CSV table of C-alpha atoms (C1' of nucleotides) in Angstrom, one decimal:
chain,number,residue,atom,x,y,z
A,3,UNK,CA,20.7,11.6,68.4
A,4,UNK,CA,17.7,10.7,66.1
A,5,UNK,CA,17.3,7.0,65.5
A,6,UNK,CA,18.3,5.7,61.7
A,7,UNK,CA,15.5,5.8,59.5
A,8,UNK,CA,13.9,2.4,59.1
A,9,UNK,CA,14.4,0.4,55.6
A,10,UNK,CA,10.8,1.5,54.6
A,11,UNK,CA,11.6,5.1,55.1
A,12,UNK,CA,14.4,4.8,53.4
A,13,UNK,CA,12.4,2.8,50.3
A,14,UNK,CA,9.9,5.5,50.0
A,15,UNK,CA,12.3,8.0,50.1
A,16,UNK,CA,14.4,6.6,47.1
A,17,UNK,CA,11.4,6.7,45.4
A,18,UNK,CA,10.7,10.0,45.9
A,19,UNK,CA,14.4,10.7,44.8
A,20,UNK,CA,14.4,8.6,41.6
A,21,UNK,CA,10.6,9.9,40.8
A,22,UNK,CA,11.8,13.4,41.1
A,23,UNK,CA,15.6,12.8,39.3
A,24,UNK,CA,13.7,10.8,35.5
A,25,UNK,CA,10.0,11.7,35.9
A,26,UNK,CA,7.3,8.8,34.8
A,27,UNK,CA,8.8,6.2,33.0
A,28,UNK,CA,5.7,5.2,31.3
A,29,UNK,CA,6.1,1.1,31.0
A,30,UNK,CA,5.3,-1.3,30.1
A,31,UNK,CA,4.8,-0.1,26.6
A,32,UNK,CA,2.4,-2.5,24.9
A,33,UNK,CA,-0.9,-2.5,23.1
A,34,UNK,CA,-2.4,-5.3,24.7
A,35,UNK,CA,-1.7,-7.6,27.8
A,36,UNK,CA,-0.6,-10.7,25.8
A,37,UNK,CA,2.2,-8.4,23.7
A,38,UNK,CA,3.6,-7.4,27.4
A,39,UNK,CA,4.3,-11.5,27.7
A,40,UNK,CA,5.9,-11.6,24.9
A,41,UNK,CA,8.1,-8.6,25.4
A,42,UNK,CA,8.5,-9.9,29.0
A,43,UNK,CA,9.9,-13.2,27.0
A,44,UNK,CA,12.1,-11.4,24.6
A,45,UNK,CA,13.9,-8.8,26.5
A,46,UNK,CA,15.3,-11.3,29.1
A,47,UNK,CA,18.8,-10.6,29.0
A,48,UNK,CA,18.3,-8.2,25.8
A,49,UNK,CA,17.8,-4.4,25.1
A,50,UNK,CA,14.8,-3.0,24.9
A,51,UNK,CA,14.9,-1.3,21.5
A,52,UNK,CA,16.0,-4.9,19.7
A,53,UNK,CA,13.0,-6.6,21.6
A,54,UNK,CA,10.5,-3.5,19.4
A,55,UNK,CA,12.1,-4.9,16.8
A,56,UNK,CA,11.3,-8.0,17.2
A,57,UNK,CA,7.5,-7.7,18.2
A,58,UNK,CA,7.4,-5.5,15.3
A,59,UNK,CA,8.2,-8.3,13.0
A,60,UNK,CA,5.8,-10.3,14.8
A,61,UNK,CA,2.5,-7.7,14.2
A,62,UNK,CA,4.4,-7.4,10.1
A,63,UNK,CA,4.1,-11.3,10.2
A,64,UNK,CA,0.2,-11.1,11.6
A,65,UNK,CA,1.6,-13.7,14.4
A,66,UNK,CA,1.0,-12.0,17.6
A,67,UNK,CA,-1.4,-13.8,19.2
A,68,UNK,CA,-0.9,-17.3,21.3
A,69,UNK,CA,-2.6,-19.2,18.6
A,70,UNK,CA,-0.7,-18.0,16.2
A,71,UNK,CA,2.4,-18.5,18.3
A,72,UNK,CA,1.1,-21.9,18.4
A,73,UNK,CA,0.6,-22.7,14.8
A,74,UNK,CA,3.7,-21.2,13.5
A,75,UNK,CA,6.5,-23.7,13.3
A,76,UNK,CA,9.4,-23.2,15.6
A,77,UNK,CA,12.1,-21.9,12.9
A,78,UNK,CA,9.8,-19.1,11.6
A,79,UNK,CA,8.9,-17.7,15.3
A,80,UNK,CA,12.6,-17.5,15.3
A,81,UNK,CA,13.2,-16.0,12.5
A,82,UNK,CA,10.9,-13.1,13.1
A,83,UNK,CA,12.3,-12.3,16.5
A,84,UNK,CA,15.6,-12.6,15.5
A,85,UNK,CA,16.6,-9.0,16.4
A,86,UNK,CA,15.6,-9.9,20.0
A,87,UNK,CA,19.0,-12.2,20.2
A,88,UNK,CA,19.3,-15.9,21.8
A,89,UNK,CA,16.2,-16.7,19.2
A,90,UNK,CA,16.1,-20.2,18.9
A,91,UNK,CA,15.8,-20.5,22.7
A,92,UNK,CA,13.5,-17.5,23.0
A,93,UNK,CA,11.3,-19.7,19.9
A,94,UNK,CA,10.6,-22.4,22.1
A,95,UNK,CA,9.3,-20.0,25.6
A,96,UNK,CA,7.3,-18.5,23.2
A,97,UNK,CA,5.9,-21.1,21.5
A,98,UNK,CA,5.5,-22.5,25.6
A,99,UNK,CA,3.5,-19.5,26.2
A,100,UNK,CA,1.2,-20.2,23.7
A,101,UNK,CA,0.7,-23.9,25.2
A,102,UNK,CA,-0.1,-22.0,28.6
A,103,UNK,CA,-2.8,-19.3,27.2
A,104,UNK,CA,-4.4,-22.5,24.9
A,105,UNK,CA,-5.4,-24.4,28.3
A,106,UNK,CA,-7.5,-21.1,29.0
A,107,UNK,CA,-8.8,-20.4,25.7
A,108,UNK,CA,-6.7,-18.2,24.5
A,109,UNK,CA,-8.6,-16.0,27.5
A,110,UNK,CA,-6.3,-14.3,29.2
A,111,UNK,CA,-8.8,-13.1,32.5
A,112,UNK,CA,-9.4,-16.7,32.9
A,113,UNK,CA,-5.5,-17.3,33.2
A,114,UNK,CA,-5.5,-14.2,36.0
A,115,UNK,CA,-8.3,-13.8,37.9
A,116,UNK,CA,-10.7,-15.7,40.6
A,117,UNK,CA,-7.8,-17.3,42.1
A,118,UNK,CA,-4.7,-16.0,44.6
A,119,UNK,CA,-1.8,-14.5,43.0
A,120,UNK,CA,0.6,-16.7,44.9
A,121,UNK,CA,-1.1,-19.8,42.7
A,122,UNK,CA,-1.3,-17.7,39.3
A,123,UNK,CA,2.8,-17.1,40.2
A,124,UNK,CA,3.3,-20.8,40.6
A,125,UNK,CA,2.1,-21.8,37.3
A,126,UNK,CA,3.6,-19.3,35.5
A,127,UNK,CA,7.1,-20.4,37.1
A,128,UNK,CA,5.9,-23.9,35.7
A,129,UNK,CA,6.3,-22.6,31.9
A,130,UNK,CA,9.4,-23.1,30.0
A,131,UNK,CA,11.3,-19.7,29.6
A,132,UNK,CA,9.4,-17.7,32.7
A,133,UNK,CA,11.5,-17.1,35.9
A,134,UNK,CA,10.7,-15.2,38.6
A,135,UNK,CA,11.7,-12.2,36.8
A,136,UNK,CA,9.7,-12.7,33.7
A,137,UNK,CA,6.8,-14.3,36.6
A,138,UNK,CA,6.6,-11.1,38.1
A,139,UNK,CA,6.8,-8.8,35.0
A,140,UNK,CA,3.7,-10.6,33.4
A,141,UNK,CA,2.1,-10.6,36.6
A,142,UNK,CA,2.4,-6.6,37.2
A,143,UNK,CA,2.3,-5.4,33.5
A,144,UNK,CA,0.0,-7.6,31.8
A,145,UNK,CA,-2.2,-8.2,34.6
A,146,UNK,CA,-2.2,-5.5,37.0
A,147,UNK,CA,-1.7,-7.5,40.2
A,148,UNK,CA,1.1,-5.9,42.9
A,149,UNK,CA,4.0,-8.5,42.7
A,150,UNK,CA,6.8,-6.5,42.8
A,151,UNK,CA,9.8,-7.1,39.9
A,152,UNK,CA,13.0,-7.6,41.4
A,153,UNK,CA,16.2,-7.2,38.3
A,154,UNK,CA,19.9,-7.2,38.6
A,155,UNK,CA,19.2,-3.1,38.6
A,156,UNK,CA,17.4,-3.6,41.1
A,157,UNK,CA,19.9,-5.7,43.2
A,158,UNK,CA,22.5,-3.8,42.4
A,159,UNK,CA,21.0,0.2,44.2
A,160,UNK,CA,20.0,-1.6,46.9
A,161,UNK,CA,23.1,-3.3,47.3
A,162,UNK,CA,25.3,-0.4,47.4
A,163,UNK,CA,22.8,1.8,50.0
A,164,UNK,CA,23.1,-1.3,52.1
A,165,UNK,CA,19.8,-2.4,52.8
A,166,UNK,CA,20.4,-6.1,51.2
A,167,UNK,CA,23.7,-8.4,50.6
A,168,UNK,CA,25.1,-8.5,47.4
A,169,UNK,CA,23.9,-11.7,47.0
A,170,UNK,CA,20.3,-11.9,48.5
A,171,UNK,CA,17.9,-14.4,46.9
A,172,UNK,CA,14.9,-13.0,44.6
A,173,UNK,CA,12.6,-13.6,46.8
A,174,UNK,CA,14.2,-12.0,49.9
A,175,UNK,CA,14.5,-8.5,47.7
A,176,UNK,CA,11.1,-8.9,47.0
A,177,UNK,CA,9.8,-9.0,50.1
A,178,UNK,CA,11.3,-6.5,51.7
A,179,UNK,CA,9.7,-4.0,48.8
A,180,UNK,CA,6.3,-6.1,49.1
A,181,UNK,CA,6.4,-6.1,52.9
A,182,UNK,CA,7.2,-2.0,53.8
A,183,UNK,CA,5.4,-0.6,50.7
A,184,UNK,CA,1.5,-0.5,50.4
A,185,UNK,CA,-0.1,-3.4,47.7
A,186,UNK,CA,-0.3,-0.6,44.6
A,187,UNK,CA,0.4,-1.7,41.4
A,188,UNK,CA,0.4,1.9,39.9
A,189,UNK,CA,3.3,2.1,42.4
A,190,UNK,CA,5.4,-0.5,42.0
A,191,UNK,CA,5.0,-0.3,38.2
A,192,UNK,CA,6.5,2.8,38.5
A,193,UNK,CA,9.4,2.2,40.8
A,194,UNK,CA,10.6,-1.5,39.3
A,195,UNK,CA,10.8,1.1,36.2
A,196,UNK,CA,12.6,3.9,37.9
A,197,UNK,CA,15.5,1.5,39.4
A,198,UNK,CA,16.2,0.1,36.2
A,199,UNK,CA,16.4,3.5,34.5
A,200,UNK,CA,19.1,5.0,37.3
A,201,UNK,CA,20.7,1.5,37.3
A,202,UNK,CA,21.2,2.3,33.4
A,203,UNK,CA,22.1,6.0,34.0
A,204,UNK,CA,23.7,6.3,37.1
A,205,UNK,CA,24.3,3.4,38.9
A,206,UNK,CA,25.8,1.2,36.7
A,207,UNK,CA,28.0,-1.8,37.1
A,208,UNK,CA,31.6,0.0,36.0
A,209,UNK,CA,31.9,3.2,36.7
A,210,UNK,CA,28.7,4.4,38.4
A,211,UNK,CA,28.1,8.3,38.1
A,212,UNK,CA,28.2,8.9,41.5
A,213,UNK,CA,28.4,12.6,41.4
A,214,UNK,CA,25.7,12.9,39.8
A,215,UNK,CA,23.4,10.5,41.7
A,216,UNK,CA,20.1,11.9,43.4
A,217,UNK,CA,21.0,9.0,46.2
A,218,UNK,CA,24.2,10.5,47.3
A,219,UNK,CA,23.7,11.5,50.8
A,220,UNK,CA,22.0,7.9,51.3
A,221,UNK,CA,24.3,5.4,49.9
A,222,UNK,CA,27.3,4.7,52.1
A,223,UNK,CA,28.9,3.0,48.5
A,224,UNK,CA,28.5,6.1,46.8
A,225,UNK,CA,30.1,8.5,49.5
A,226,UNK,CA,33.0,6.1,49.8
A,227,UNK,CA,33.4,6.3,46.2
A,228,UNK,CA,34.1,9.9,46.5
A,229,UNK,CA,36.2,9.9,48.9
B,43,DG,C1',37.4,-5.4,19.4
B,44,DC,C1',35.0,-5.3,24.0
B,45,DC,C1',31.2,-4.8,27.2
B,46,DC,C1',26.5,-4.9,28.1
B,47,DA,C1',21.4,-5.4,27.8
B,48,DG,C1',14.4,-4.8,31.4
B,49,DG,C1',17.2,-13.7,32.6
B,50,DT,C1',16.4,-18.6,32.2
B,51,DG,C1',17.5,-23.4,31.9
B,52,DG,C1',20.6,-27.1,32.2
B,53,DG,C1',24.7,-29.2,33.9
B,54,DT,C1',28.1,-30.2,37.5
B,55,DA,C1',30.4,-30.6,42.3
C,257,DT,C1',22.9,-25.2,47.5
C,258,DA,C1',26.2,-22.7,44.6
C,259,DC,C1',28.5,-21.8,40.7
C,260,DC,C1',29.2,-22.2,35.6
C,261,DC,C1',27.8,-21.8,30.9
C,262,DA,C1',25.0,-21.4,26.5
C,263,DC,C1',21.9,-18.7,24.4
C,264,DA,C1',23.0,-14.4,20.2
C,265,DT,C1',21.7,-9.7,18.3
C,266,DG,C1',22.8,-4.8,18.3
C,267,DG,C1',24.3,-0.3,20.4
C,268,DG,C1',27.9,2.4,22.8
DNA sequence: GCCCAGGTGGGTA
DNA sequence: TACCCACATGGG
């Protein structure tokens, strides 16, 4: 009898699967760091394809930038990112994004480097409208630091292969990606990516699509499922 | 019509 | 701490 593989095995090879299963998944897509903010803002809770729409309307409106942001009043930024949905409240964590970048300038390599990550986190966590979610996002997309993003995707595959409860904290499932996979943002970029695009296609909240799942032989859930 | 989407903040027990 | 709920548009 071979001993069971260890939860970083097991991490690297669901990557391996997922990679293999969808390909690259190519995110975040953005022009510029500051737009992946504001799409990390805007898709909270929200589908990607309204959230285009919405930063569309904000290049149409020439508004994208945090001093723009900051100038605007508070009805029009919600009027332009309407699409995005829940747009009064997504008005005013944009408009508290703006305050942030305005006490660096405008600068956003002042905001991020020459200090730890943990304390860049920490005032990010401070703004209205960023989470740990959103925290994370800016901090791996926009600024290229390894701080893995931990979703309800996310929660929900490792749940059902058993490597976390159902109801672990954020920061628990984030540390046991950060702790058994090696600092590389190119990597965890790509795998925050591929969990939410199997959670999406195959491991979804009703009715997952077990059969066709490229975790099969290692999700206890999914076996069950089967029968 | 119903469920869900690349969550967060605020309130209550 | 642990649950609720509001926020709100658009696609399947």
């Amino acid at each position: 009898m071979s001993p069971p593989p260890s939860r970083k095995t097991i991490l690297t090879q669901v990557y391996q699967r997922l990679f293999a299963a969808y390909g690259p998944q190519r995110w975040w897509p953005a022009e510029t760091p500051f737009e992946v903010m504001v799409g990390a803002i805007l898709t909270q809770n929200t589908a990607w394809a309204n959230v285009e729409r919405a930063i569309a309307r904000l290049k149409a409106a020439d508004v994208l930038s945090p001093a723009a942001l900051r100038r605007l009043p508070l009805e029009n930024v919600a009027s332009l990112i309407r699409p995005a949905g829940t747009f009064q409240a997504k008005a005013r964590k944009l408009k508290a994004l703006g305050e942030l970048l305005g006490r660096y300038g405008d600068d956003l390599a002042r905001l991020f480097n020459e200090r730890p990550l943990s304390d860049i986190r920490r005032e990010l966590l401070a703004v209205h409208g960023i989470g740990p979610e959103t925290a994370d996002a800016i901090l791996l997309y926009a600024a290229g630091n390894p701080s893995f993003v931990v979703d309800a995707f996310t929660q929900r595959v490792l749940g059902r292969l058993g490597l976390i409860k159902e109801k672990a904290r954020y920061e628990e499932v984030k540390t046991l990606f950060e702790a058994r996979l090696p600092p590389d943002p190119a990597l965890f970029n790509e795998y925050h990516a591929l969990l939410v695009e199997h959670g999406k296609r195959t491991c979804r909240k009703r009715e997952p699509r077990c059969r066709s799942c490229p975790l099969l032989d290692l999700c206890p859930t999914g076996q069950a499922a089967l029968g």
